[in-house]
PDB file of C-alpha atoms in Angstrom:
ATOM      1  CA  MET A 842      36.934   7.710  32.884  1.00  0.00           C
ATOM      2  CA  SER A 843      33.820   5.852  33.963  1.00  0.00           C
ATOM      3  CA  LEU A 844      33.383   2.152  33.342  1.00  0.00           C
ATOM      4  CA  HIS A 845      30.437   2.815  31.003  1.00  0.00           C
ATOM      5  CA  LEU A 846      32.470   5.289  28.931  1.00  0.00           C
ATOM      6  CA  GLN A 847      35.394   2.847  28.736  1.00  0.00           C
ATOM      7  CA  HIS A 848      32.965   0.118  27.676  1.00  0.00           C
ATOM      8  CA  TRP A 849      31.504   2.353  24.963  1.00  0.00           C
ATOM      9  CA  LYS A 850      34.932   3.466  23.744  1.00  0.00           C
ATOM     10  CA  PHE A 851      36.032  -0.167  23.469  1.00  0.00           C
ATOM     11  CA  LEU A 852      32.938  -1.096  21.503  1.00  0.00           C
ATOM     12  CA  THR A 853      33.161   1.816  19.057  1.00  0.00           C
ATOM     13  CA  MET A 854      36.750   1.058  18.047  1.00  0.00           C
ATOM     14  CA  LYS A 855      37.295  -0.999  14.928  1.00  0.00           C
ATOM     15  CA  SER A 856      36.567  -4.474  16.182  1.00  0.00           C
ATOM     16  CA  PRO A 857      39.021  -7.298  15.587  1.00  0.00           C
ATOM     17  CA  LYS A 858      37.984 -10.546  13.977  1.00  0.00           C
ATOM     18  CA  ARG A 859      35.763 -12.611  16.245  1.00  0.00           C
ATOM     19  CA  THR A 860      37.484 -15.848  17.152  1.00  0.00           C
ATOM     20  CA  LYS A 861      35.797 -16.866  20.410  1.00  0.00           C
ATOM     21  CA  GLU A 862      32.695 -19.012  20.452  1.00  0.00           C
ATOM     22  CA  ILE A 863      30.132 -19.613  23.189  1.00  0.00           C
ATOM     23  CA  LYS A 864      27.940 -22.670  23.042  1.00  0.00           C
ATOM     24  CA  ILE A 865      24.799 -22.929  25.162  1.00  0.00           C
ATOM     25  CA  ARG A 866      22.056 -25.475  25.403  1.00  0.00           C
ATOM     26  CA  LEU A 867      18.419 -24.391  25.183  1.00  0.00           C
ATOM     27  CA  THR A 868      15.095 -26.090  25.256  1.00  0.00           C
ATOM     28  CA  GLU A 869      12.925 -25.831  22.167  1.00  0.00           C
ATOM     29  CA  GLN A 870      10.764 -23.305  24.040  1.00  0.00           C
ATOM     30  CA  GLU A 871      13.744 -21.161  25.128  1.00  0.00           C
ATOM     31  CA  HIS A 872      15.068 -21.139  21.582  1.00  0.00           C
ATOM     32  CA  GLN A 873      11.686 -20.090  20.199  1.00  0.00           C
ATOM     33  CA  ILE A 874      11.442 -17.283  22.787  1.00  0.00           C
ATOM     34  CA  LEU A 875      14.825 -15.920  21.667  1.00  0.00           C
ATOM     35  CA  LEU A 876      13.792 -16.146  18.011  1.00  0.00           C
ATOM     36  CA  ASP A 877      10.559 -14.286  18.791  1.00  0.00           C
ATOM     37  CA  LYS A 878      12.388 -11.540  20.710  1.00  0.00           C
ATOM     38  CA  LYS A 879      15.211 -10.940  18.275  1.00  0.00           C
ATOM     39  CA  THR A 880      15.254  -7.949  16.015  1.00  0.00           C
ATOM     40  CA  GLY A 881      16.977  -8.307  12.687  1.00  0.00           C
ATOM     41  CA  ALA A 882      17.798 -11.425  10.759  1.00  0.00           C
ATOM     42  CA  GLU A 883      20.507 -13.095  12.845  1.00  0.00           C
ATOM     43  CA  LEU A 884      20.037 -14.415  16.352  1.00  0.00           C
ATOM     44  CA  ALA A 885      23.789 -14.231  17.106  1.00  0.00           C
ATOM     45  CA  THR A 886      23.934 -10.539  16.198  1.00  0.00           C
ATOM     46  CA  TRP A 887      20.879  -9.781  18.332  1.00  0.00           C
ATOM     47  CA  ILE A 888      22.302 -11.657  21.337  1.00  0.00           C
ATOM     48  CA  ARG A 889      25.672  -9.893  20.959  1.00  0.00           C
ATOM     49  CA  ASP A 890      24.044  -6.463  20.665  1.00  0.00           C
ATOM     50  CA  THR A 891      21.711  -7.110  23.599  1.00  0.00           C
ATOM     51  CA  CYS A 892      24.283  -8.570  25.983  1.00  0.00           C
ATOM     52  CA  LEU A 893      27.060  -6.117  25.113  1.00  0.00           C
ATOM     53  CA  GLU A 894      24.612  -3.187  25.053  1.00  0.00           C
ATOM     54  CA  THR A 895      25.572  -2.167  21.537  1.00  0.00           C
ATOM     55  CA  GLU A 896      23.511  -1.671  18.464  1.00  0.00           C
ATOM     56  CA  SER A 897      24.281  -2.855  14.972  1.00  0.00           C
ATOM     57  CA  PRO A 898      23.988  -0.305  12.190  1.00  0.00           C
ATOM     58  CA  LYS A 899      20.373  -0.343  11.043  1.00  0.00           C
ATOM     59  CA  LYS A 900      19.724  -1.339   7.487  1.00  0.00           C
ATOM     60  CA  LYS A 901      17.138   0.682   5.678  1.00  0.00           C
ATOM     61  CA  PRO A 902      13.939  -1.306   5.425  1.00  0.00           C
ATOM     62  CA  ILE A 903      12.862  -2.238   1.948  1.00  0.00           C
ATOM     63  CA  LYS A 904       9.536  -0.667   1.196  1.00  0.00           C
ATOM     64  CA  THR A 905       6.983  -2.642  -0.699  1.00  0.00           C
ATOM     65  CA  ALA A 906       5.148  -0.961  -3.515  1.00  0.00           C
ATOM     66  CA  ASP A 907       1.439  -1.132  -4.165  1.00  0.00           C
ATOM     67  CA  PRO A 908       0.918  -3.323  -7.261  1.00  0.00           C
ATOM     68  CA  GLU A 909      -1.788  -0.962  -8.549  1.00  0.00           C
ATOM     69  CA  LEU A 910       0.628   1.966  -8.260  1.00  0.00           C
ATOM     70  CA  LEU A 911       3.239   0.028 -10.243  1.00  0.00           C
ATOM     71  CA  ARG A 912       0.683  -0.730 -12.985  1.00  0.00           C
ATOM     72  CA  GLN A 913      -0.275   2.940 -13.197  1.00  0.00           C
ATOM     73  CA  LEU A 914       3.371   4.009 -13.377  1.00  0.00           C
ATOM     74  CA  ALA A 915       4.038   1.430 -16.101  1.00  0.00           C
ATOM     75  CA  LYS A 916       1.158   2.864 -18.169  1.00  0.00           C
ATOM     76  CA  ILE A 917       2.469   6.394 -17.703  1.00  0.00           C
ATOM     77  CA  GLY A 918       5.967   5.227 -18.692  1.00  0.00           C
ATOM     78  CA  GLY A 919       4.559   3.694 -21.870  1.00  0.00           C
ATOM     79  CA  ASN A 920       2.765   6.953 -22.659  1.00  0.00           C
ATOM     80  CA  LEU A 921       5.983   8.893 -22.144  1.00  0.00           C
ATOM     81  CA  ASN A 922       7.839   6.628 -24.563  1.00  0.00           C
ATOM     82  CA  GLN A 923       5.150   7.137 -27.211  1.00  0.00           C
ATOM     83  CA  ILE A 924       5.266  10.892 -26.690  1.00  0.00           C
ATOM     84  CA  ALA A 925       9.065  10.964 -26.933  1.00  0.00           C
ATOM     85  CA  LYS A 926       8.916   9.088 -30.232  1.00  0.00           C
ATOM     86  CA  ALA A 927       6.159  11.373 -31.559  1.00  0.00           C
ATOM     87  CA  THR A 928       8.069  14.476 -30.465  1.00  0.00           C
ATOM     88  CA  ASN A 929      11.202  13.380 -32.261  1.00  0.00           C
ATOM     89  CA  THR A 930       9.185  12.634 -35.400  1.00  0.00           C
ATOM     90  CA  GLU A 931       7.269  15.942 -35.293  1.00  0.00           C
ATOM     91  CA  GLN A 932      10.452  17.947 -34.666  1.00  0.00           C
ATOM     92  CA  ALA A 933      12.070  16.327 -37.683  1.00  0.00           C
ATOM     93  CA  ARG A 934       9.056  17.306 -39.801  1.00  0.00           C
ATOM     94  CA  GLY A 935       8.702  20.763 -38.228  1.00  0.00           C
ATOM     95  CA  ASP A 936       5.016  20.185 -37.347  1.00  0.00           C
ATOM     96  CA  ILE A 937       4.296  22.850 -34.688  1.00  0.00           C
ATOM     97  CA  ILE A 938       0.637  21.899 -34.114  1.00  0.00           C
ATOM     98  CA  ASN A 939       1.472  18.313 -33.259  1.00  0.00           C
ATOM     99  CA  LEU A 940       4.293  19.524 -30.997  1.00  0.00           C
ATOM    100  CA  LEU A 941       1.701  21.572 -29.079  1.00  0.00           C
ATOM    101  CA  ARG A 942      -0.523  18.486 -28.811  1.00  0.00           C
ATOM    102  CA  VAL A 943       2.406  16.498 -27.432  1.00  0.00           C
ATOM    103  CA  THR A 944       3.118  19.273 -24.906  1.00  0.00           C
ATOM    104  CA  ALA A 945      -0.500  19.083 -23.721  1.00  0.00           C
ATOM    105  CA  GLU A 946      -0.159  15.303 -23.320  1.00  0.00           C
ATOM    106  CA  LEU A 947       2.949  15.847 -21.212  1.00  0.00           C
ATOM    107  CA  ALA A 948       1.016  18.249 -18.981  1.00  0.00           C
ATOM    108  CA  THR A 949      -1.684  15.598 -18.511  1.00  0.00           C
ATOM    109  CA  ILE A 950       0.903  12.999 -17.558  1.00  0.00           C
ATOM    110  CA  ARG A 951       2.468  15.386 -15.068  1.00  0.00           C
ATOM    111  CA  GLU A 952      -0.947  15.875 -13.440  1.00  0.00           C
ATOM    112  CA  GLN A 953      -1.414  12.095 -13.257  1.00  0.00           C
ATOM    113  CA  LEU A 954       1.988  11.667 -11.628  1.00  0.00           C
ATOM    114  CA  ASP A 955       1.262  14.416  -9.096  1.00  0.00           C
ATOM    115  CA  GLU A 956      -2.064  12.746  -8.250  1.00  0.00           C
ATOM    116  CA  LEU A 957      -0.424   9.322  -7.814  1.00  0.00           C
ATOM    117  CA  LEU A 958       2.280  10.819  -5.645  1.00  0.00           C
ATOM    118  CA  GLU A 959      -0.261  12.587  -3.457  1.00  0.00           C
ATOM    119  CA  ARG A 960      -2.341   9.402  -3.004  1.00  0.00           C
ATOM    120  CA  ASN A 961       0.649   7.224  -2.105  1.00  0.00           C
ATOM    121  CA  GLN A 962       2.529   9.321   0.408  1.00  0.00           C
TER     122      GLN A 962
END
């Protein structure tokens, strides 16, 4: 078994609790360079991954949402709540014409959602 394969096998096993500590002294500039180079949140994790040639499991990045998109979705959600209430009321009364109107409103909302989805992909 090659040294690299042994190294990889060792690193992929369930790792024991870390009890050893290494302390180094850096200048302000050296420290800043390491902070600028690191990927992820923790410097210690980045140094360990870099020096031991491993890679930490990647966390999924949190996507930010466009505030305008959120406002539009909130409006559509409000419309859906009004339609749900109207539908329940019209069903209780047996008013077919108003149920058809509500169905048309739902179709309009679906078109709006499709348009928003298309614009924000």
